[in-house]
Amino acid sequence: MHDDTSFASLPDPPDGTPADAAVPSGGSEGRTEYVQQTLVDLDIPGDGSNLHPDTGTPLSQVTFVVVDLETTGGSPADSHITEIGAVKVRGGEVIEEFHTLVDPQVPVPPFIRLLTGITDEMLIGAPRIDEVLPAFLEFARGAVLVAHNAPFDIGFLRAATRACGGTWPAPVVVDTVTLSRRLVTRDEVPNHKLGTLAELFGTTITPDHRALHDARATVDVLHGLLARCGGTGPLSAQTLEDLQVLASRVHPVQRRKRHLGRGLPSAPGVYLFTGLRGQVLYVGTSTDIRRRVSSYFTAAEQRTRMTEMLTAAEHVVPVVCATRLEAQVRELRLIAEHDPPYNRRSRKPWSKSWVKVTVEPFPRLSIVTRVKDDGARYAGPFPRRQAAVEAISAVHEVLPLRQCTTRLARISAAASACLLAEIGRCGAPCRGRQSVEEYDPVATRARRLFAGEDRTLIEGLRARMLAYAAEERYEEAGAVRERAAALVDGLGRAQRLAPLAAAPEIVAAKRRDGGGWEVVSIRHGRLAGTTLTPPGADPVPFISAMRASAEVVSPPVPPCPATHPEETEILHRWLTGDGVRLVDLVGTWSCPVAGADGAESLSRAPGRTSRPAGVPVRSLE
C-alpha cells in the first residue's frame, strides 16, 4: 500500500521472498484465533446461521480476499505492479494466501525502492503480469475483494486485466479506509492510514509496504472494524449488504432508514413506501422486492427527492405478484389510486390529453381529456399537453384544416377571414368561400390519417423535413421532425389501444423458463386475470378456472381502454413479445395496414409490430 508516507525506518522485506509464481499457503494460528474471537464479539454463530437470514448474506458466510499491491508509481496509466499479496478468509478463518513478485518490465524508481525495499535484482526471473493475473483472478473468484484504499489496488488490477485482453469480473469491493472513517473517530486516531489502524487494533503483523505483510495486517484491521459494527444501530452490519452500505458514501438518512429493507420477500412484485400515518409516498416495482428496496439505502441512490422521501418514510409494504407483468400492472393501478407525491410518471392518468377530429360540418382538430362516443377519430393519449399541440401543428403544416375554434354553420358569409385564409393555409369556410362538400376531402384525409388508413400526410412531413435539411436549414428541419414525431407517437398509441379496447377478451400464454405457462386474460385492454400452470400439467383446467374467476370488465369507448392506457400499452408489448401464443380470441384484434407505427423514421422509438388479424389460435403443446 502507499497510504503512509513515513519511511524513516523501513523493515526488511519478508524473509525468503520468492521471485517466481504465486505461492498459496495456510494462515498462522495466531491470526486464526484473533478472527475467531472477532466473530464471537460479533455474535455470529460458527455454524453459518444468521440473526437476519432474510435480509442478505451473513458475514460469517462471506469469503473475503484481502489484497494489497506494490507498484512502480501511483497511477495505472504509467506505472506497473511489482508485487501482489492476498489473504482469503471466511467465517473468521484464514483459508489461503497468495503471494508473488511481478516483473514490471521497467526499472523500479529509486523512491519506490526506498519505500518498499523491492529492487530490480529481486525482480529478475519474476513472472510477468499476464502470467500472474489469471492465477490471482482464479484465487479471488466469487469472493468479496477488500483493500485499504481500494481505488488504488482495484484500479491497477482492472487496468492490468484490460491490458492483458481480459474482462474485469467486477466483484463486490469493500474499502477499509472508507469503513474506518465510519467507525473510528478522530479522538482515537489522527488519520486512517494502514499503519495507524494497525497500531490501534494491535495487528499481529506490522505493515511495511510489502504486499503480503500489508494484506495480513489489513485482515486484522478488517476484523477489528467488523467487531465495531456488531449489535444494532445505524453503524451496525450483520450482512454483506449492511457492510456495503456502511462502507459507501451514503446519506445519513439512508443509513438510518436501511432497516426498512429487512424482512421483505425476495420475489417479484410492488413495494410501497408509506409515511407515519400510512399515506403512500412512493410506489415501485421489481423482479426482486428485497434487493430493489435495499438499493435505496446505498450510495448508488443519489436522487434528492428519494432522500426526501426516505426522510418521511416509516414503512415499506410489499405486494408479491406471481409474474413481472402482474407487478407492472399493479404498480400503475396503485400510482393512479394513491397519487404518491414522489412518483413522477404515471400520475393522474385520466388527465392526459387526446386530439380528435371533431364531428361537425367543418371538422377541426381539438385537444380533449376524455374520449366520447361521438363518432370522432382520436389520437393519443399524449404524455403532456404540449405534445398534443405539436401533433396538431404537424397536421396543419401539410393539411389545410381550419384552425379557428368557433363552431361554424354551413355558410357564414358575415364572418371575417383570418390570416391563414389570406396566405392560402385555409379555405376560409368561415367566409363561405368553401362549402361543406368542398371541405369534406380535407376532413376525410384527416380522418383517414387518424384511422390508420392513409400515411401520405406523414410522408409529406418527412419530405418537408428532408427538404429543409438539404437547404441546410437544420433548425427548421429539427422542428418539423419534433412535431411529426409527436403526431406519430399519438397516432400509433391510439391505433394500438383501439383494437385491444374493443376486444371482449384475449387469452394468451407464454412458456415459463422453469416449465409450465404464464397465462393472462385481457378484457377490453385491461388485465382481468392471470395464472401460472405447473410444469407438465394440462393447462386447460387452469385456464378455464382463471377465466371463470377473472374480473368482469364493462366495454369502454375505444380507443380509450377500460383502464389506464399505459396498462394497455404494457399488455400490448407483452402480447406481441417473443414466445407468446394466443389461446382464445373473443372478437377481433387487428392493426391498421397504413398505421403510424410503420413510420419508424419519424418516431422517437422504434416502431412496434402488432399481431395481424387472422393469426391462428395455437394450442399449448
XYZ file of C-alpha atoms in Angstrom:
621
model
C 0.000 0.000 0.000
C 1.022 3.613 -0.479
C -1.051 5.325 2.185
C 1.788 6.021 4.654
C 4.491 8.483 3.592
C 6.671 7.888 6.680
C 9.619 5.625 5.781
C 12.357 6.655 8.231
C 12.911 3.096 9.451
C 11.831 0.631 6.813
C 11.709 -3.019 7.936
C 13.457 -5.633 5.864
C 11.433 -7.364 3.145
C 9.873 -10.703 4.079
C 12.444 -13.437 4.518
C 12.771 -15.853 1.665
C 10.657 -13.803 -0.755
C 10.390 -15.930 -3.905
C 10.941 -14.426 -7.322
C 8.589 -16.798 -9.097
C 4.912 -17.595 -9.445
C 2.208 -17.264 -6.809
C 2.580 -19.393 -3.701
C -0.592 -20.286 -1.725
C -0.158 -21.162 1.926
C -2.186 -21.526 5.112
C -2.618 -18.718 7.681
C -0.938 -18.542 11.057
C -2.552 -19.926 14.204
C -2.373 -16.556 15.964
C -4.385 -14.782 13.272
C -6.969 -17.586 13.239
C -7.557 -17.223 16.973
C -7.889 -13.449 16.567
C -10.536 -13.541 13.831
C -12.441 -16.317 15.611
C -12.654 -14.095 18.669
C -13.880 -11.292 16.384
C -16.828 -13.462 15.317
C -17.612 -14.159 18.951
C -17.654 -10.410 19.576
C -19.977 -10.016 16.597
C -22.269 -12.742 17.959
C -22.148 -14.547 14.611
C -22.653 -18.301 15.092
C -19.896 -20.551 13.860
C -22.349 -22.824 12.029
C -23.133 -20.108 9.497
C -26.629 -19.319 10.784
C -27.704 -15.696 10.784
C -29.786 -13.480 13.007
C -31.447 -11.986 9.918
C -31.411 -14.732 7.259
C -33.894 -12.920 5.032
C -32.001 -9.634 4.750
C -28.800 -10.630 2.943
C -25.668 -12.770 3.116
C -24.426 -13.255 6.714
C -20.879 -12.021 7.215
C -19.921 -15.436 8.560
C -20.714 -16.919 5.151
C -18.876 -14.319 3.068
C -15.494 -15.168 1.560
C -13.202 -12.138 1.646
C -9.984 -11.835 -0.340
C -7.899 -9.071 1.228
C -5.432 -7.849 -1.393
C -2.502 -5.452 -1.430
C -0.277 -4.379 -4.309
C 3.115 -2.766 -4.633
C 3.722 -0.791 -7.809
C 6.257 1.386 -9.597
C 4.102 4.507 -9.120
C 0.735 5.964 -8.218
C -1.237 5.659 -11.486
C -2.007 2.587 -13.615
C -1.723 4.812 -16.683
C 2.089 4.983 -16.411
C 3.008 2.552 -13.598
C 3.105 -1.217 -13.176
C 2.528 -3.845 -10.490
C 5.635 -5.251 -8.795
C 4.069 -7.432 -6.064
C 0.690 -8.991 -5.224
C -0.239 -10.266 -1.781
C -3.658 -11.600 -0.832
C -5.274 -13.455 2.061
C -8.537 -15.398 1.717
C -10.690 -15.540 4.865
C -14.160 -16.832 5.665
C -16.007 -17.249 8.947
C -13.026 -15.933 10.902
C -10.608 -18.457 9.414
C -7.675 -17.761 7.119
C -8.183 -20.231 4.292
C -5.348 -19.493 1.913
C -2.742 -16.926 0.940
C -1.449 -15.720 -2.413
C 1.897 -14.016 -2.961
C 4.156 -13.273 -5.881
C 6.569 -10.709 -7.177
C 5.822 -9.374 -10.661
C 8.271 -8.264 -13.332
C 7.107 -4.743 -14.334
C 9.488 -4.813 -17.338
C 10.640 -1.322 -16.370
C 13.207 -0.230 -13.755
C 11.908 0.335 -10.229
C 12.194 4.067 -9.381
C 14.587 4.936 -6.525
C 11.764 6.302 -4.362
C 9.834 3.022 -4.669
C 12.980 1.002 -3.903
C 13.420 3.029 -0.740
C 9.719 2.778 0.214
C 9.163 -0.943 -0.405
C 12.631 -2.467 -0.404
C 11.865 -4.088 -3.765
C 14.861 -3.810 -6.118
C 15.415 -4.605 -9.772
C 17.601 -7.547 -8.753
C 14.746 -9.108 -6.733
C 12.506 -8.996 -9.799
C 14.871 -10.842 -12.108
C 13.107 -14.046 -13.135
C 9.768 -12.990 -11.662
C 6.689 -13.746 -13.798
C 5.076 -11.023 -15.895
C 1.618 -9.710 -15.035
C -0.016 -11.633 -17.894
C 1.311 -14.846 -16.281
C 0.291 -13.901 -12.737
C -3.088 -12.237 -13.218
C -5.113 -15.315 -14.302
C -3.934 -17.167 -11.193
C -4.944 -14.280 -8.931
C -8.360 -13.873 -10.557
C -8.973 -17.590 -10.088
C -7.851 -17.291 -6.454
C -10.328 -14.432 -5.891
C -13.209 -15.860 -7.949
C -16.572 -15.441 -6.200
C -15.076 -13.575 -3.242
C -15.520 -10.044 -1.967
C -12.335 -8.048 -2.540
C -11.078 -5.990 0.389
C -8.278 -3.438 0.217
C -7.025 -0.466 2.178
C -7.584 2.454 -0.201
C -9.344 0.116 -2.618
C -9.487 2.515 -5.608
C -5.680 2.283 -5.823
C -5.389 -1.521 -5.785
C -8.564 -2.259 -7.759
C -7.645 0.412 -10.305
C -4.323 -1.314 -11.017
C -5.920 -4.763 -11.195
C -8.643 -3.537 -13.538
C -6.113 -1.811 -15.802
C -3.905 -4.894 -15.860
C -6.857 -7.088 -16.791
C -7.718 -4.760 -19.659
C -4.081 -4.635 -20.833
C -3.980 -8.431 -20.877
C -7.076 -8.559 -23.081
C -9.375 -9.843 -20.354
C -12.625 -8.672 -18.823
C -12.640 -7.414 -15.244
C -15.092 -9.605 -13.254
C -16.414 -6.605 -11.269
C -16.575 -8.249 -7.824
C -18.022 -6.600 -4.742
C -15.341 -4.390 -3.188
C -15.006 -3.189 0.409
C -12.593 -0.366 1.211
C -11.275 -0.470 4.771
C -10.322 3.222 4.545
C -13.942 4.227 3.996
C -15.103 1.717 6.596
C -12.668 3.048 9.189
C -13.828 6.626 8.583
C -17.332 5.484 9.537
C -16.287 3.526 12.635
C -13.106 5.119 14.021
C -13.231 8.668 15.353
C -10.579 11.381 15.235
C -10.327 11.128 19.015
C -8.848 7.656 18.548
C -6.540 8.165 15.576
C -5.070 11.207 13.781
C -5.579 9.589 10.367
C -6.800 6.394 8.713
C -3.546 5.088 7.276
C -2.946 1.366 7.479
C -0.045 1.750 9.907
C -2.131 3.924 12.219
C -5.050 1.490 12.247
C -2.718 -1.478 12.696
C -1.398 0.122 15.869
C -4.951 0.896 17.080
C -6.171 -2.675 16.585
C -2.949 -4.354 17.658
C -2.470 -6.401 14.494
C -0.283 -9.475 14.652
C 1.963 -8.099 11.911
C 3.198 -4.576 11.257
C 2.567 -3.217 7.750
C 5.837 -2.495 5.965
C 4.894 -1.708 2.342
C 5.311 -5.324 1.267
C 2.192 -6.772 -0.280
C 1.650 -9.941 1.773
C 2.543 -8.321 5.094
C 0.188 -5.416 4.383
C -2.578 -7.777 3.291
C -2.228 -9.741 6.542
C -2.351 -6.522 8.552
C -5.430 -5.423 6.613
C -7.173 -8.701 7.543
C -6.719 -7.855 11.213
C -7.894 -4.295 10.627
C -10.960 -5.583 8.756
C -11.945 -7.860 11.621
C -11.292 -5.099 14.118
C -13.671 -2.878 12.184
C -16.270 -5.638 11.894
C -16.159 -6.073 15.659
C -17.206 -2.443 15.989
C -20.254 -2.783 13.782
C -21.839 -5.678 15.641
C -25.073 -5.227 17.569
C -27.717 -2.748 16.478
C -27.905 0.891 15.476
C -27.134 2.945 12.371
C -23.493 1.739 12.330
C -24.311 -1.962 12.628
C -23.607 -4.540 9.936
C -24.590 -8.173 10.176
C -24.756 -8.965 6.450
C -22.649 -8.214 3.410
C -25.340 -5.841 2.192
C -25.203 -3.944 5.502
C -21.429 -3.737 5.201
C -21.653 -2.333 1.664
C -23.995 0.379 2.869
C -21.760 1.174 5.831
C -18.660 1.374 3.637
C -20.292 3.549 0.975
C -20.841 7.278 0.846
C -24.492 7.247 1.774
C -26.647 9.997 3.205
C -27.262 9.754 6.982
C -30.976 9.331 6.267
C -30.233 6.304 4.089
C -28.104 4.774 6.820
C -30.706 5.477 9.492
C -33.610 4.048 7.497
C -31.982 0.969 5.975
C -33.822 -1.268 8.471
C -36.912 -0.677 6.315
C -35.468 -3.115 3.785
C -35.305 -6.006 6.237
C -37.827 -8.793 6.207
C -39.032 -8.107 2.676
C -39.645 -11.006 0.268
C -37.172 -11.815 -2.477
C -39.897 -12.122 -5.109
C -41.411 -10.111 -7.967
C -43.991 -7.548 -7.012
C -44.729 -3.987 -5.975
C -43.451 -2.063 -2.942
C -44.999 0.995 -1.305
C -43.078 3.426 0.909
C -45.569 4.805 3.422
C -45.415 7.643 5.937
C -46.231 7.934 9.607
C -49.988 7.997 9.009
C -49.953 5.339 6.334
C -50.010 7.738 3.396
C -48.362 6.298 0.283
C -45.215 8.260 -0.589
C -43.778 6.222 -3.439
C -44.685 3.107 -5.433
C -42.202 0.975 -7.353
C -41.890 -2.467 -8.875
C -39.116 -5.020 -9.214
C -38.431 -8.645 -10.004
C -36.859 -8.843 -6.527
C -38.547 -6.585 -3.955
C -35.924 -7.049 -1.255
C -32.954 -6.301 -3.491
C -34.601 -3.271 -5.075
C -35.709 -1.706 -1.798
C -32.266 -2.296 -0.284
C -30.719 -0.303 -3.154
C -32.454 2.856 -1.904
C -30.109 2.798 1.102
C -26.852 2.604 -0.871
C -24.556 5.205 -2.402
C -25.942 4.301 -5.841
C -29.167 6.147 -4.962
C -28.332 9.833 -5.389
C -31.720 11.344 -6.274
C -32.552 14.239 -3.951
C -36.268 13.537 -3.983
C -35.629 9.932 -2.897
C -33.662 11.202 0.111
C -36.599 13.461 0.944
C -38.961 10.504 0.572
C -36.848 8.315 2.857
C -36.888 11.058 5.488
C -40.690 10.811 5.667
C -40.920 7.025 5.165
C -41.747 4.792 8.120
C -42.719 1.504 6.480
C -42.341 -0.469 3.262
C -45.374 -2.523 2.225
C -44.609 -5.374 -0.199
C -47.206 -6.733 -2.624
C -45.946 -10.033 -4.024
C -47.089 -10.821 -7.562
C -46.973 -14.067 -9.491
C -45.325 -12.518 -12.545
C -43.469 -9.427 -13.666
C -46.414 -8.469 -15.884
C -48.808 -8.502 -12.956
C -46.367 -6.411 -10.913
C -46.118 -3.772 -13.646
C -49.911 -3.529 -13.870
C -50.376 -3.334 -10.104
C -47.797 -0.578 -9.889
C -49.699 1.560 -12.401
C -53.015 1.000 -10.655
C -51.598 1.837 -7.229
C -49.987 5.016 -8.536
C -53.282 6.033 -10.136
C -55.165 5.249 -6.915
C -52.840 6.916 -4.381
C -51.142 9.627 -6.480
C -47.859 9.316 -4.497
C -46.041 12.673 -4.288
C -42.606 11.197 -5.068
C -43.629 9.308 -8.224
C -43.111 11.362 -11.355
C -44.532 9.163 -14.085
C -47.955 7.529 -14.468
C -49.685 10.007 -12.153
C -53.182 11.352 -12.926
C -53.707 9.075 -15.935
C -57.221 10.366 -16.585
C -55.985 13.914 -17.185
C -53.895 13.078 -20.260
C -54.612 14.901 -23.490
C -56.158 13.431 -26.629
C -56.510 15.027 -30.055
C -59.692 14.397 -32.001
C -61.137 15.241 -35.396
C -64.407 16.890 -34.415
C -67.762 15.816 -35.783
C -69.360 18.881 -37.381
C -69.914 20.269 -40.870
C -66.405 21.742 -40.945
C -64.291 19.409 -38.729
C -61.157 20.646 -36.992
C -58.598 19.268 -34.537
C -59.340 19.727 -30.854
C -57.498 18.820 -27.617
C -59.700 16.996 -25.090
C -59.145 14.990 -21.892
C -61.943 12.445 -22.397
C -62.900 10.121 -25.227
C -66.611 10.276 -26.031
C -68.848 8.000 -28.040
C -69.418 10.712 -30.625
C -68.073 9.098 -33.778
C -64.931 11.215 -33.770
C -61.447 9.937 -34.594
C -58.892 10.215 -31.778
C -55.112 10.204 -31.337
C -53.322 9.802 -28.025
C -53.187 9.934 -25.148
C -50.207 12.258 -25.218
C -47.738 12.332 -22.310
C -48.201 16.090 -21.940
C -50.434 18.762 -23.444
C -47.566 20.383 -25.350
C -47.042 17.140 -27.279
C -50.694 17.298 -28.378
C -50.173 20.892 -29.510
C -47.124 19.817 -31.534
C -49.098 16.985 -33.150
C -51.840 19.399 -34.231
C -49.211 21.766 -35.658
C -47.755 18.907 -37.666
C -51.126 18.163 -39.279
C -51.777 21.814 -40.014
C -48.388 22.027 -41.718
C -49.451 19.639 -44.501
C -53.257 19.803 -44.427
C -55.385 22.998 -44.702
C -57.815 22.176 -41.906
C -59.434 25.179 -40.338
C -57.799 26.256 -37.088
C -60.441 28.589 -35.672
C -62.292 27.232 -32.647
C -65.720 28.670 -33.499
C -68.419 26.163 -34.436
C -69.421 27.082 -37.976
C -72.787 26.849 -39.645
C -72.936 25.543 -43.204
C -72.373 29.075 -44.577
C -71.286 32.121 -42.565
C -70.705 34.878 -45.091
C -70.758 37.563 -42.396
C -67.688 36.163 -40.630
C -64.255 37.722 -41.206
C -61.444 35.695 -42.700
C -58.298 35.046 -40.672
C -54.651 35.444 -41.682
C -54.398 31.749 -42.582
C -57.038 32.219 -45.246
C -55.167 35.218 -46.658
C -51.936 33.238 -47.058
C -53.662 30.164 -48.508
C -53.339 27.891 -45.466
C -57.123 27.597 -45.042
C -60.054 27.548 -47.492
C -61.964 30.090 -45.332
C -65.211 28.163 -44.796
C -65.993 30.865 -42.230
C -66.491 33.337 -45.139
C -68.418 30.899 -47.288
C -65.506 30.504 -49.685
C -65.594 26.761 -49.138
C -68.728 24.632 -48.944
C -69.174 21.537 -46.803
C -68.777 19.394 -49.893
C -65.571 21.201 -50.902
C -64.167 20.976 -47.384
C -65.026 17.289 -46.959
C -61.967 15.899 -48.850
C -59.711 17.792 -46.442
C -61.566 16.442 -43.413
C -61.590 12.948 -44.910
C -57.800 12.948 -45.217
C -57.543 13.847 -41.543
C -59.970 11.080 -40.550
C -58.105 8.528 -42.691
C -54.822 9.584 -41.093
C -56.234 9.081 -37.597
C -57.822 5.739 -38.583
C -54.528 4.383 -39.933
C -55.827 4.160 -43.472
C -53.514 6.709 -45.112
C -49.933 7.651 -44.243
C -49.303 10.138 -47.047
C -49.512 13.123 -44.693
C -46.719 11.680 -42.556
C -44.661 11.102 -45.677
C -45.330 14.733 -46.599
C -43.870 15.830 -43.272
C -40.845 13.648 -43.873
C -40.350 15.182 -47.317
C -40.571 18.675 -45.831
C -38.016 17.786 -43.172
C -35.584 16.414 -45.768
C -36.057 19.478 -47.949
C -35.124 21.774 -45.077
C -32.107 19.628 -44.297
C -30.978 19.706 -47.941
C -31.094 23.506 -47.771
C -29.056 23.352 -44.524
C -31.970 24.833 -42.598
C -31.341 22.365 -39.793
C -33.235 24.123 -37.037
C -36.384 24.185 -39.153
C -35.846 20.550 -40.136
C -35.482 19.623 -36.464
C -38.661 21.479 -35.549
C -40.608 19.606 -38.255
C -39.192 16.333 -37.008
C -40.243 17.024 -33.412
C -43.778 17.935 -34.451
C -44.022 14.925 -36.743
C -42.661 12.603 -34.026
C -45.308 13.856 -31.582
C -48.006 13.169 -34.190
C -46.686 9.677 -34.990
C -46.446 8.778 -31.316
C -50.014 9.882 -30.612
C -51.471 8.207 -33.684
C -49.559 4.977 -33.085
C -50.656 4.819 -29.466
C -54.343 5.224 -30.311
C -54.081 2.680 -33.133
C -52.573 0.135 -30.729
C -55.064 0.818 -27.953
C -58.245 0.791 -30.022
C -58.214 -2.904 -31.086
C -57.470 -4.082 -27.539
C -60.099 -1.762 -26.062
C -62.702 -3.194 -28.438
C -61.804 -6.872 -27.909
C -64.088 -8.511 -25.269
C -61.348 -10.983 -24.319
C -57.902 -12.113 -25.389
C -56.403 -15.142 -23.657
C -52.694 -15.651 -24.270
C -49.906 -17.719 -22.784
C -46.125 -17.620 -22.559
C -43.937 -20.567 -21.632
C -42.008 -20.115 -18.392
C -38.291 -20.810 -18.120
C -38.835 -23.484 -15.483
C -41.684 -25.151 -17.330
C -45.406 -24.517 -17.338
C -47.188 -21.456 -18.688
C -47.919 -17.871 -17.701
C -51.499 -17.268 -18.854
C -53.342 -13.945 -18.937
C -56.858 -12.799 -19.693
C -57.170 -9.312 -21.193
C -60.633 -7.821 -21.423
C -61.135 -4.530 -23.232
C -57.463 -3.687 -22.767
C -57.459 -4.444 -19.028
C -55.676 -7.274 -17.240
C -58.629 -9.255 -15.928
C -56.864 -12.375 -14.678
C -53.592 -14.285 -14.671
C -52.429 -17.734 -13.601
C -49.360 -19.947 -13.657
C -49.668 -23.581 -14.672
C -47.352 -26.202 -13.117
C -44.690 -27.822 -15.314
C -46.014 -30.854 -17.149
C -49.646 -30.238 -16.178
C -52.513 -29.865 -18.608
C -53.034 -26.075 -18.783
C -56.670 -26.225 -19.917
C -58.265 -26.648 -16.450
C -56.161 -23.807 -15.059
C -57.126 -21.537 -17.947
C -60.816 -22.361 -17.502
C -60.640 -21.586 -13.780
C -58.841 -18.300 -14.454
C -61.428 -17.174 -16.999
C -64.289 -18.098 -14.688
C -62.854 -16.001 -11.863
C -61.479 -13.147 -13.975
C -62.687 -9.594 -13.489
C -65.858 -8.574 -15.310
C -64.954 -5.557 -17.438
C -67.518 -3.220 -18.956
C -66.926 -2.160 -22.584
C -65.235 1.262 -22.871
C -65.345 3.780 -25.713
C -62.366 2.958 -27.968
C -59.640 3.940 -28.406
C -59.641 4.563 -24.659
C -59.405 1.182 -22.903
C -61.203 0.137 -19.726
C -58.128 1.022 -17.658
C -55.086 3.265 -17.543
C -53.870 3.496 -21.206
C -50.331 2.816 -20.031
C -51.531 -0.530 -18.658
C -52.881 -1.463 -22.077
C -49.570 -0.443 -23.648
C -47.746 -2.809 -21.269
C -50.154 -5.598 -22.170
C -49.679 -4.889 -25.879
C -45.894 -5.195 -25.538
C -46.325 -8.486 -23.706
C -48.773 -9.853 -26.286
C -46.501 -9.001 -29.200
C -43.362 -10.239 -27.468
C -41.418 -13.358 -28.335
C -42.873 -16.698 -27.322
C -46.452 -15.519 -26.656
C -49.263 -17.701 -28.037
C -52.903 -16.829 -28.459
C -55.156 -19.312 -26.679
C -58.520 -17.735 -27.447
C -59.781 -14.539 -29.009
C -63.285 -13.204 -28.499
C -63.971 -10.597 -31.179
C -61.165 -9.350 -33.399
C -57.698 -7.985 -32.895
C -56.037 -6.288 -35.852
C -53.762 -3.395 -36.683
C -54.236 -0.816 -39.458
C -52.163 -1.549 -42.553
C -51.205 2.094 -43.051
C -50.927 2.850 -39.339
C -48.467 5.288 -37.815
C -46.312 2.540 -36.356
C -44.979 1.949 -39.851
C -43.435 5.446 -39.961
C -40.355 4.441 -37.998
C -38.111 7.126 -39.452
C -40.102 9.849 -37.694
C -40.790 8.064 -34.414
C -38.738 8.717 -31.279
C -38.808 4.996 -30.539
C -38.546 2.002 -32.888
C -41.842 1.022 -34.411
C -43.823 -1.676 -32.679
C -45.274 -4.589 -34.516
C -48.784 -5.816 -33.932
C -50.090 -9.314 -34.456
C -52.262 -9.051 -37.576
C -55.883 -10.077 -37.779
C -56.490 -13.704 -38.624
C -53.484 -15.055 -36.716
C -54.211 -18.712 -35.946
C -55.018 -19.735 -32.403
C -52.309 -22.201 -31.352
C -52.559 -24.948 -28.786
C -50.258 -25.111 -25.766
C -48.167 -28.116 -26.615
